[in-house]
mmCIF file of C-alpha atoms and ligand atoms in Angstrom:
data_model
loop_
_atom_site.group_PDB
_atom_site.id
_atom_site.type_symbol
_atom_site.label_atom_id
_atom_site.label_comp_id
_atom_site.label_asym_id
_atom_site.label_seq_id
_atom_site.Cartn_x
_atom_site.Cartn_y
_atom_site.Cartn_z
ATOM 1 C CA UNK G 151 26.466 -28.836 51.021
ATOM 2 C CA UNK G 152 26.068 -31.748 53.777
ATOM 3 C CA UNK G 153 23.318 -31.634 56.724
ATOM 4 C CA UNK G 154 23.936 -30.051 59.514
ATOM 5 C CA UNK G 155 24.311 -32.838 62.580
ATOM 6 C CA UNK G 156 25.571 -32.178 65.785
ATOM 7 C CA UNK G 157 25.425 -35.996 66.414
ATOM 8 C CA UNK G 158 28.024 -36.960 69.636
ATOM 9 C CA UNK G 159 27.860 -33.795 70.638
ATOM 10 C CA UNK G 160 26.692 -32.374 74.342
ATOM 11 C CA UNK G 161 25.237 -28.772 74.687
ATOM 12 C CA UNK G 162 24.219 -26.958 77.685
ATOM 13 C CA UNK G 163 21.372 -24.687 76.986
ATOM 14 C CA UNK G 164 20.863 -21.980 79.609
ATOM 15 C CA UNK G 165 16.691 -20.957 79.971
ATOM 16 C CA UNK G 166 15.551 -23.496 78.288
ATOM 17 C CA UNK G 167 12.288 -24.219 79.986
ATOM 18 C CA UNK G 168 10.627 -22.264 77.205
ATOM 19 C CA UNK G 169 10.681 -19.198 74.416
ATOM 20 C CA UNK G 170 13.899 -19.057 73.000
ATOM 21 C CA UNK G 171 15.781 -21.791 74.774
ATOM 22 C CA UNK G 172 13.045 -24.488 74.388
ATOM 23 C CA UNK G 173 13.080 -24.151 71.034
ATOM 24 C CA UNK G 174 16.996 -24.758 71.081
ATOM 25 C CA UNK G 175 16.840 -28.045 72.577
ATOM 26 C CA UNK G 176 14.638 -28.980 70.589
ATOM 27 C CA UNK G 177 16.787 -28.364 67.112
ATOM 28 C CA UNK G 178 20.303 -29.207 69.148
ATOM 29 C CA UNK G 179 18.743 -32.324 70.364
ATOM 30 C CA UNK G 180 17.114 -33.351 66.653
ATOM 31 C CA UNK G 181 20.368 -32.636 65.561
ATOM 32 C CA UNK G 182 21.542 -35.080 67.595
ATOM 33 C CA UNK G 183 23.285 -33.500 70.117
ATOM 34 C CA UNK G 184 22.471 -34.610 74.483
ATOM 35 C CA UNK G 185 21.315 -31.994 75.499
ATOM 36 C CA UNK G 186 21.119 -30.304 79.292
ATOM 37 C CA UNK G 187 18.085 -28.020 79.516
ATOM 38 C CA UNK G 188 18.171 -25.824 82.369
ATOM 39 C CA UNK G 189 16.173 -23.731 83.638
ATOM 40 C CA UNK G 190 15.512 -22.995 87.466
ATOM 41 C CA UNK G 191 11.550 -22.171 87.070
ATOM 42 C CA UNK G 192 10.924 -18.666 87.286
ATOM 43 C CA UNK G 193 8.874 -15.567 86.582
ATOM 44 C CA UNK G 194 10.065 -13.185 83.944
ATOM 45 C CA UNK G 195 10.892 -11.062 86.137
ATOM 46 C CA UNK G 196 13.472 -12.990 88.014
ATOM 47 C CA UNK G 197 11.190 -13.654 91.020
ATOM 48 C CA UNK G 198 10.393 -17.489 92.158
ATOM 49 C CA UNK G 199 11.811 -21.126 91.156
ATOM 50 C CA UNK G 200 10.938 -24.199 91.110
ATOM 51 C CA UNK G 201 8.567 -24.598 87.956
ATOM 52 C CA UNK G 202 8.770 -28.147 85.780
ATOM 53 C CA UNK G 203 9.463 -26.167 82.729
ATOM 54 C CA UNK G 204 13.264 -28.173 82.049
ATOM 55 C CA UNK G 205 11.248 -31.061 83.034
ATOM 56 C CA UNK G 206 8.659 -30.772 80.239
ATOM 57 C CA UNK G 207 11.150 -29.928 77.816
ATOM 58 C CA UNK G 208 13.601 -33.273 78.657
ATOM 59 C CA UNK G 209 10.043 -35.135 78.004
ATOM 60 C CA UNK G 210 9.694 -33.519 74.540
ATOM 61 C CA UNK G 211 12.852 -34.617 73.576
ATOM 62 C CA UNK G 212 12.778 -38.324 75.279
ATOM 63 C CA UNK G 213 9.846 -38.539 73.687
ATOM 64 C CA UNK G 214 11.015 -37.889 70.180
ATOM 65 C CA UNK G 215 14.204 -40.011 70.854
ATOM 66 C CA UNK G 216 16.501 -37.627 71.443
ATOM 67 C CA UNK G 217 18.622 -37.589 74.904
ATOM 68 C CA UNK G 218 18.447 -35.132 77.477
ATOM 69 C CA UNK G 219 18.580 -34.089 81.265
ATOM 70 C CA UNK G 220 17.228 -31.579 83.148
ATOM 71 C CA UNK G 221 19.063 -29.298 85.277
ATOM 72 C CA UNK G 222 17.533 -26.302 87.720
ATOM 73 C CA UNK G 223 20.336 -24.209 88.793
ATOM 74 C CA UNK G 224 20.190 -20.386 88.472
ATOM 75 C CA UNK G 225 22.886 -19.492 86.020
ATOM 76 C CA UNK G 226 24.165 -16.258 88.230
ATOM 77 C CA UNK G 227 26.453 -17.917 91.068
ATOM 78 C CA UNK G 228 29.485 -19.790 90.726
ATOM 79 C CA UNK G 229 27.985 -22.459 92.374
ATOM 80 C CA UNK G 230 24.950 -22.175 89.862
ATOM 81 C CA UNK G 231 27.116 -22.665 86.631
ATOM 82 C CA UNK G 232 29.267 -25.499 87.923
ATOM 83 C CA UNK G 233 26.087 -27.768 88.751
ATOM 84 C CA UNK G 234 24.979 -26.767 85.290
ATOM 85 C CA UNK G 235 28.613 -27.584 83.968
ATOM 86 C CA UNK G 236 28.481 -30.616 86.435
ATOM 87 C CA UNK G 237 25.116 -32.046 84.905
ATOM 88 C CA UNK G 238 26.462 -32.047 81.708
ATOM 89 C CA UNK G 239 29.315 -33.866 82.639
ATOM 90 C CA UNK G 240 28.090 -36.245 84.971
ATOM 91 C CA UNK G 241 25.422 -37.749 82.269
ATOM 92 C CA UNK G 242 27.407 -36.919 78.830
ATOM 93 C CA UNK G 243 31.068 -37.216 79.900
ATOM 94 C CA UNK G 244 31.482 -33.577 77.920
ATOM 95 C CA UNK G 245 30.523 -30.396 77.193
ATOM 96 C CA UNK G 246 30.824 -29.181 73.504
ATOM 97 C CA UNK G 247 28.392 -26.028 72.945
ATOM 98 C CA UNK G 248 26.991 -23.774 75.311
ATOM 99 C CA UNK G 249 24.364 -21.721 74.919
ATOM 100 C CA UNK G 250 23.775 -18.467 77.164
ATOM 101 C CA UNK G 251 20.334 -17.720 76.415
ATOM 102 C CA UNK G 252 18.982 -17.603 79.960
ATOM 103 C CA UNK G 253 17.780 -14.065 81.013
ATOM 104 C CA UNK G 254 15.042 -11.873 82.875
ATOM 105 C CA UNK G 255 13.415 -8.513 81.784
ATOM 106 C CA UNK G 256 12.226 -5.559 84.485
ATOM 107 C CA UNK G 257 11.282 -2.608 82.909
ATOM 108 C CA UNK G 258 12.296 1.162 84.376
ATOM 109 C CA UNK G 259 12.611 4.461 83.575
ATOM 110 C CA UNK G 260 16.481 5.053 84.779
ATOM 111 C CA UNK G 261 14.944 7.608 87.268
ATOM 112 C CA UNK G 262 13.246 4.711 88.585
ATOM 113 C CA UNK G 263 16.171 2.322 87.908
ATOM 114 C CA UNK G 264 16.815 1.431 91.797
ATOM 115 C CA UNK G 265 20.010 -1.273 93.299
ATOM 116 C CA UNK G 266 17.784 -4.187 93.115
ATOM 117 C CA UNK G 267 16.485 -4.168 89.629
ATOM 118 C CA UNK G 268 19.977 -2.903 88.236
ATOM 119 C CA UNK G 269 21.655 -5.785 90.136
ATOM 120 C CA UNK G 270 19.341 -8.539 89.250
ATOM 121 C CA UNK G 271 19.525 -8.075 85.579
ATOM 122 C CA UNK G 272 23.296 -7.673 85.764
ATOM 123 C CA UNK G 273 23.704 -10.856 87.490
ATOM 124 C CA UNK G 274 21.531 -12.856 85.157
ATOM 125 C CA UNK G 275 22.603 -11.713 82.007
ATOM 126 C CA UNK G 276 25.918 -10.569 82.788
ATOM 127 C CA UNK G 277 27.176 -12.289 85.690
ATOM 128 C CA UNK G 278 25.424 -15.603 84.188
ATOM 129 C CA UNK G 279 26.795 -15.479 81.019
ATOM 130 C CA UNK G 280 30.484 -15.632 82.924
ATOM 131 C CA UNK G 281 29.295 -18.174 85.450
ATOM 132 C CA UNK G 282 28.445 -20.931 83.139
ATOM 133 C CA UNK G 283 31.141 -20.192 80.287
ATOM 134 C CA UNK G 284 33.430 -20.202 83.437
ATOM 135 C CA UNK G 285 32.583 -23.733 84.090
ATOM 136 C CA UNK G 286 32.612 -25.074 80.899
ATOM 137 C CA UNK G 287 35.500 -23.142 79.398
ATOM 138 C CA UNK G 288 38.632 -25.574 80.634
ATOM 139 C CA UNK G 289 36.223 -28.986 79.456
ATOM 140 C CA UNK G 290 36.371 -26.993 75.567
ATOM 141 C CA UNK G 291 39.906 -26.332 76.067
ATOM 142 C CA UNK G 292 40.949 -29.941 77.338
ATOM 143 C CA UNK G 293 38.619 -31.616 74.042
ATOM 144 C CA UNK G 294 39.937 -28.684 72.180
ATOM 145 C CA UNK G 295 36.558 -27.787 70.851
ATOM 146 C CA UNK G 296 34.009 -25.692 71.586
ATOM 147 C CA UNK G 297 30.895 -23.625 70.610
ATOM 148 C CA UNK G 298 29.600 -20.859 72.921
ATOM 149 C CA UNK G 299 26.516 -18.425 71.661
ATOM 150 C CA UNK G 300 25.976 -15.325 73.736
ATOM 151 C CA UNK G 301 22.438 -13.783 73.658
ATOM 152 C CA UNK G 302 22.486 -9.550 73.484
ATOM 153 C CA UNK G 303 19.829 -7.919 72.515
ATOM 154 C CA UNK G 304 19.303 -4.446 70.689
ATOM 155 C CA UNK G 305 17.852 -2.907 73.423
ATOM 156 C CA UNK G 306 21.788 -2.500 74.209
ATOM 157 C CA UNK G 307 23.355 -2.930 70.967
ATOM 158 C CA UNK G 308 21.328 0.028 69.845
ATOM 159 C CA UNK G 309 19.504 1.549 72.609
ATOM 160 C CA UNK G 310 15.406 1.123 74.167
ATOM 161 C CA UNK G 311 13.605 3.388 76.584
ATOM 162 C CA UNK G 312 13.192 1.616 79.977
ATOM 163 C CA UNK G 313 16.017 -0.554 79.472
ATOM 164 C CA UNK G 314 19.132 0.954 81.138
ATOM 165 C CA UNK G 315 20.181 -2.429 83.180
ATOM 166 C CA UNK G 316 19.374 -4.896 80.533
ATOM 167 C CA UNK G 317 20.686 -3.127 77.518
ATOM 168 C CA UNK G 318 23.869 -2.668 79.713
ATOM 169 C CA UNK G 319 23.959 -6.382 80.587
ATOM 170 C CA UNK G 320 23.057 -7.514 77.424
ATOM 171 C CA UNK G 321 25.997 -4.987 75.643
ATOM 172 C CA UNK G 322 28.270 -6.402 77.637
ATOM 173 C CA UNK G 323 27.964 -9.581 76.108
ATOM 174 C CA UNK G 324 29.911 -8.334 72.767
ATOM 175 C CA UNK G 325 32.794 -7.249 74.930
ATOM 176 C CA UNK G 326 33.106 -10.747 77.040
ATOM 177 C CA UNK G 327 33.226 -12.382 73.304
ATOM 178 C CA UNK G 328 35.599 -10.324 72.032
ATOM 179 C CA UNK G 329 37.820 -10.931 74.477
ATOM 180 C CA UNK G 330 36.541 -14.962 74.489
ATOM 181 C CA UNK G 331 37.169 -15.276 70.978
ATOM 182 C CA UNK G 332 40.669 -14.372 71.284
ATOM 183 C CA UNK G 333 41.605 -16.953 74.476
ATOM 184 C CA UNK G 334 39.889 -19.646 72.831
ATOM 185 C CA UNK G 335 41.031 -19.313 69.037
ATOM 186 C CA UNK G 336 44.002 -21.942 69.399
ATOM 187 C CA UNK G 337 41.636 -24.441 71.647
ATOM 188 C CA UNK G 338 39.048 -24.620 68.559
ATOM 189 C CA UNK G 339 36.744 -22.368 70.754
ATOM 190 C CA UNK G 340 34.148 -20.349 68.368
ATOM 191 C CA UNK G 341 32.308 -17.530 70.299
ATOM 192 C CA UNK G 342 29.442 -15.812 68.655
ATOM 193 C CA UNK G 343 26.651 -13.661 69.637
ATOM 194 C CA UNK G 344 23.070 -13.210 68.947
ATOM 195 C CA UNK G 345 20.271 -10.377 69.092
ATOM 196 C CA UNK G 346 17.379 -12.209 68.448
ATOM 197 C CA UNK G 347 13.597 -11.140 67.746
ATOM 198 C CA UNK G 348 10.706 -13.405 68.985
ATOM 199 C CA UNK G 349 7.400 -13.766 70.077
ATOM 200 C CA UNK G 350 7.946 -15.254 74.030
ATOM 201 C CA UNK G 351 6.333 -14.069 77.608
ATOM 202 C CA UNK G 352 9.090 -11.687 77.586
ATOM 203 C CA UNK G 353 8.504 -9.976 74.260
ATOM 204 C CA UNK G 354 4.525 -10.578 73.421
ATOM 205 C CA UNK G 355 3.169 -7.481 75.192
ATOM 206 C CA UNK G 356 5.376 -5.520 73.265
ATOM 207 C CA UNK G 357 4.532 -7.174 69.986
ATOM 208 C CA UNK G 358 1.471 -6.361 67.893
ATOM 209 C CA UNK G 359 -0.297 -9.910 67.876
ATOM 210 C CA UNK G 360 -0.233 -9.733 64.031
ATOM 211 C CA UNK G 361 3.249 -10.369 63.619
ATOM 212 C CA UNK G 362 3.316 -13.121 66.790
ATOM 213 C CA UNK G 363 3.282 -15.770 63.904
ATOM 214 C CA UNK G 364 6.178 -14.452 61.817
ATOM 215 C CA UNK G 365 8.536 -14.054 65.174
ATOM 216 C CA UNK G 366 8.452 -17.576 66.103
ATOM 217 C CA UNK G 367 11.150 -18.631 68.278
ATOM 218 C CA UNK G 368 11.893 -21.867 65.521
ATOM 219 C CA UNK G 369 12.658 -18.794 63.035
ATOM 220 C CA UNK G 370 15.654 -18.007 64.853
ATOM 221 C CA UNK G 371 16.906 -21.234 65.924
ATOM 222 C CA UNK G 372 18.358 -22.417 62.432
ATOM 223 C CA UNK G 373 20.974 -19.546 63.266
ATOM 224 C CA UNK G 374 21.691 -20.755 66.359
ATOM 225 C CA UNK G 375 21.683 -24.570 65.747
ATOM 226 C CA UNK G 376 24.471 -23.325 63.012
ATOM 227 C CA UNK G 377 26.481 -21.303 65.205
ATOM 228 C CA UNK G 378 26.646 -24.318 67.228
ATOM 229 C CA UNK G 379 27.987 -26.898 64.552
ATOM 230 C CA UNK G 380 30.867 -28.007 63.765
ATOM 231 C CA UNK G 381 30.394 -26.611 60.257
ATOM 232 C CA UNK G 382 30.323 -22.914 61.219
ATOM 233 C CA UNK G 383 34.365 -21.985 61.796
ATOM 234 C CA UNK G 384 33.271 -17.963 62.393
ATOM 235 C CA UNK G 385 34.226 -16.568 65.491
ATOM 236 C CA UNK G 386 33.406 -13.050 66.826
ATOM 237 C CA UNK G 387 30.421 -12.547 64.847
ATOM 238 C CA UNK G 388 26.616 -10.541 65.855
ATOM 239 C CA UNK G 389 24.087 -11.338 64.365
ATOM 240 C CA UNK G 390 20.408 -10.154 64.448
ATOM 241 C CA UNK G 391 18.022 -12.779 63.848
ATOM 242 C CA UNK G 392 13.870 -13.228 63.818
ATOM 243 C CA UNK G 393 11.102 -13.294 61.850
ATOM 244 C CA UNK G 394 13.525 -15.496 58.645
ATOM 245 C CA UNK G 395 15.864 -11.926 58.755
ATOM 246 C CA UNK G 396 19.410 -12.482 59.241
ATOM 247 C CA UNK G 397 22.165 -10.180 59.093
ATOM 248 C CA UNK G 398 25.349 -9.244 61.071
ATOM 249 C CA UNK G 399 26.051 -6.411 63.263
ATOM 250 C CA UNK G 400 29.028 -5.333 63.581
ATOM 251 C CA UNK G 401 31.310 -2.721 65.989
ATOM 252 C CA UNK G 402 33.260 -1.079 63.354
ATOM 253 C CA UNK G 403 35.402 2.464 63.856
ATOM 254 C CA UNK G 404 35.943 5.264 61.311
ATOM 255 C CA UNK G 405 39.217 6.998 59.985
ATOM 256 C CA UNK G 406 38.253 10.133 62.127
ATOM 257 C CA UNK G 407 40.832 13.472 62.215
ATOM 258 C CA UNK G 408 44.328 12.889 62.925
ATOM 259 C CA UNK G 409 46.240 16.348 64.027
ATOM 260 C CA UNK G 410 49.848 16.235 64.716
ATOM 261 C CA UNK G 411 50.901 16.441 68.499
ATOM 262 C CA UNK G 412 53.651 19.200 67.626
ATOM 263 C CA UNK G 413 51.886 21.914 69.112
ATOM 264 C CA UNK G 414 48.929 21.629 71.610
ATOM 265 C CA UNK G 415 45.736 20.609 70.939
ATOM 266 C CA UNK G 416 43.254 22.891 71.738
ATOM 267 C CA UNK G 417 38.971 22.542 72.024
ATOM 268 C CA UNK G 418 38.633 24.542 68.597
ATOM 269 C CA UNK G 419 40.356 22.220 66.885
ATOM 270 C CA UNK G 420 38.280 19.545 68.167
ATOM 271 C CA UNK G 421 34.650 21.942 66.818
ATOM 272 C CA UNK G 422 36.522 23.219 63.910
ATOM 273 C CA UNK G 423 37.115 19.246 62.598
ATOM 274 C CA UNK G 424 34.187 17.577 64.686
ATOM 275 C CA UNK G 425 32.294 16.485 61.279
ATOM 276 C CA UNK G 426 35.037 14.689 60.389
ATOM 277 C CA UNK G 427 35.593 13.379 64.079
ATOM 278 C CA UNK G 428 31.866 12.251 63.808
ATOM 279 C CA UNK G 429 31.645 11.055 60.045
ATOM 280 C CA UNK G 430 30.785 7.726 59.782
ATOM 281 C CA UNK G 431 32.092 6.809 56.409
ATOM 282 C CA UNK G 432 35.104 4.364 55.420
ATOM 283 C CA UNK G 433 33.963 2.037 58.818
ATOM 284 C CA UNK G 434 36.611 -0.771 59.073
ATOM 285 C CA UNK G 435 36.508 -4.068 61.201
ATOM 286 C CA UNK G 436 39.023 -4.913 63.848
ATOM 287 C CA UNK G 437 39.205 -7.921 64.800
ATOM 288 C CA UNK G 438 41.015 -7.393 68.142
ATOM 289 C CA UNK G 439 42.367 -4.249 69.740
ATOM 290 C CA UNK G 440 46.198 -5.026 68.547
ATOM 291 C CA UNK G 441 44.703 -4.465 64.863
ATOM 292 C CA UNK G 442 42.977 -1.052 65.930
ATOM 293 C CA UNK G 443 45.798 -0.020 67.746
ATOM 294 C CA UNK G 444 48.291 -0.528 64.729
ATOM 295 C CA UNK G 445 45.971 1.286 62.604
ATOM 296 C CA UNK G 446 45.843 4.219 64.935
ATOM 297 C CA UNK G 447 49.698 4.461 65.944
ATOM 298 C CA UNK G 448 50.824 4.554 62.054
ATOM 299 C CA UNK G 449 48.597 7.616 61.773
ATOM 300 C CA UNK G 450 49.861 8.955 64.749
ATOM 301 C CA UNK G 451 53.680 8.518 63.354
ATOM 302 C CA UNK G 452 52.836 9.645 59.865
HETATM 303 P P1 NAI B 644 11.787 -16.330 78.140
HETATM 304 O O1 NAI B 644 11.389 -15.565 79.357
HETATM 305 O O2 NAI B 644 10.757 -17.150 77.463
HETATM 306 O O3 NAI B 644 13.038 -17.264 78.408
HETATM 307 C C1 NAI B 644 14.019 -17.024 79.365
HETATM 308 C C2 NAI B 644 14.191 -18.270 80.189
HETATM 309 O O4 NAI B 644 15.278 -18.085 81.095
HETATM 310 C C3 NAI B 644 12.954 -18.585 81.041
HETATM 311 O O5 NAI B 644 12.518 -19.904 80.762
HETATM 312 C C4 NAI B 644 13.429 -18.427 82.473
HETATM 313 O O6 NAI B 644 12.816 -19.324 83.382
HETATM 314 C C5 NAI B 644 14.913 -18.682 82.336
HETATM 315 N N1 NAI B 644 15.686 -18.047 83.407
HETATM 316 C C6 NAI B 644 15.524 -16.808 83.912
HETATM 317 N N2 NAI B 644 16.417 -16.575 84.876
HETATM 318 C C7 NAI B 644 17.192 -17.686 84.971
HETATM 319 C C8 NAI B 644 18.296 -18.049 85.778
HETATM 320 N N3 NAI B 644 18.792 -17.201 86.678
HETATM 321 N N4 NAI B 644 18.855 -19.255 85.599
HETATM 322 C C9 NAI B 644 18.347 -20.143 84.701
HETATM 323 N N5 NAI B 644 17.286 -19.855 83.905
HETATM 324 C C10 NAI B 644 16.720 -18.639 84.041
HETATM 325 O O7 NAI B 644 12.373 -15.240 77.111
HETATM 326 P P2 NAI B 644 13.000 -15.383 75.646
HETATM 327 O O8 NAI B 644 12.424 -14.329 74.826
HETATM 328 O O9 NAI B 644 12.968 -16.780 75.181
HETATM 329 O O10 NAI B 644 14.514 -14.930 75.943
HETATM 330 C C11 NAI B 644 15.655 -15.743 75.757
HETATM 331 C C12 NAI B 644 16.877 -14.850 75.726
HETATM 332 O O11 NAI B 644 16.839 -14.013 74.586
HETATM 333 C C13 NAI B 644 16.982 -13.929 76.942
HETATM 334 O O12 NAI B 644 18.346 -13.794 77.300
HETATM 335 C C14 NAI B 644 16.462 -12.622 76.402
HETATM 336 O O13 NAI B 644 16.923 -11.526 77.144
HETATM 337 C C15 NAI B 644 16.987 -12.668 74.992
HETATM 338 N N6 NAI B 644 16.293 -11.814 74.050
HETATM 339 C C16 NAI B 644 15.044 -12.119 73.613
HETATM 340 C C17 NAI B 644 14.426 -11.317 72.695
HETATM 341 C C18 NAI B 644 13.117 -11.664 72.109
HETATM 342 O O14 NAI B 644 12.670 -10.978 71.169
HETATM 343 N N7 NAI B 644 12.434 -12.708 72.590
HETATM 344 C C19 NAI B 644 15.041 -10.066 72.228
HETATM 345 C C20 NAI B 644 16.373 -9.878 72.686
HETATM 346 C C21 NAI B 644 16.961 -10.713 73.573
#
């Protein structure tokens, strides 16, 4: 069981002016990896630019040895995540892992939930998440390699009051990888995705200060820094991760109530068998919708 070095190796890290993504850069760029820290500046909210935080970060690493560059594009346009792409490129010659970690955070009731705040949060998370991986994706293909980590959160995965557009956006990040791990599977492409827990300015209000010290942001990072590696060959995977817990999440669907199509099927029969319709015991993975969809027609020709 070797060390984990990522040495020759050039990751873009999305948001990584500070919280989560700081500490990324950090670990990639110990690891040995260049490393492009962007991260255009802003507010948590989404509002204003422009901030040195990439800056400071690039200095952390020079100063420890490591090799980085800064880059301040937001990650939502097209334009955005080819500069990013085009940073990486420019000073490294390659692009090997990509991290999507960038993201924003603004709070509303869904009754309150107007255009703007729905949109903005799409675009970061969602829209950003495409924008970058966009960019990089034919560089992985070409080198066939690559290492991509998504960042959900379960606010979506399993649900949080006041967080209709960002646990949408940040759902939608398990659908783009499923659908990622599949294209990039013969091109050495690994996709994975993370819900992470940690203390940052977009999670310490929420947090009771006596756990700040257990939900460091370097607590989930070894998870990350793995994903990233050479050495990890999964594909596909969630994970929740803080706080030294790790575990995987997975979608997973249930043998449900099969009823033959001979005759109609009427409402009743849906009440009269909707425990069973509901159960959720015998849960099985798929690991693409061909598998599920096999499973499903030989019950529906038994
Ligand atoms: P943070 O606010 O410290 O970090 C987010 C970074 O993204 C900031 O430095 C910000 O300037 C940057 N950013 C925002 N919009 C950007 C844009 N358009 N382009 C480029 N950079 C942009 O928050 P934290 O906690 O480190 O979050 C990192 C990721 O993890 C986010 O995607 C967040 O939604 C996600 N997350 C965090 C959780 C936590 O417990 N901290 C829980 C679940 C998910």
């Amino acid at each position: 069981m070797g060390e984990v070095r990522l040495d020759g190796k050039v990751a873009i890290v999305t948001g990584a002016g500070g919280g989560l993504g700081r500490s990324y850069a950090l670990s990639l760029a110990s690891m040995g990896a260049k490393v492009v820290v962007n991260d255009l500046g802003g507010a948590m909210d989404g509002s204003g630019s422009g901030s040195d935080m990439a800056d400071k970060v690039v200095d952390v690493i020079k100063a420890s040895g490591g090799e980085a560059v800064a880059n301040y594009d937001g990650v939502e346009t097209v334009e955005g995540g080819k500069n990013i792409v085009k940073t990486a490129i420019d000073a490294f010659g390659k692009v090997d892992i990509l991290i999507n970690n960038a993201g924003i955070l603004r709070d509303k009731t869904f009754v309150n939930m107007d255009e703007q705040n729905w949109d903005m949060v799409v675009a970061v998370h969602m829209k950003g998440a495409y924008c970058v991986t966009y960019a990089a994706w034919p560089y992985m293909r070409e080198n066939s390699y690559g290492r991509i980590v998504l960042t959900a959160s379960a606010a979506g995965l399993f649900g949080n009051f006041g967080h209709a557009n960002y646990g949408a956006a940040k759902a939608s990040m398990v659908g783009f990888m499923n659908v990622l791990k599949l294209e990039g599977a013969k091109y050495n492409i690994k996709t994975n995705t993370i819900a992470p827990m940690a203390t940052s300015r977009m999670t310490e209000s929420y947090m009771p200060p006596e756990i700040h010290d257990k939900l460091k942001p370097e607590f989930v990072t070894p998870l990350v820094a793995y994903l990233c590696s050479e050495d990890c060959e999964e594909t596909g995977g969630i994970y929740s991760v803080g706080g030294g817990h790790f575990a995987r999440i997975a979608l997973m669907e249930c043998p449900g109530y099969t009823q033959a199509v001979d005759k109609d099927i009427t409402v009743e029969d849906i009440k009269n068998n909707f425990e069973e319709i509901n159960s959720l015991e015998n849960m099985k993975y798929y690991a693409s919708l061909s598998e599920e969809n096999v499973d499903i027609m030989t019950k529906i020709m038994e």
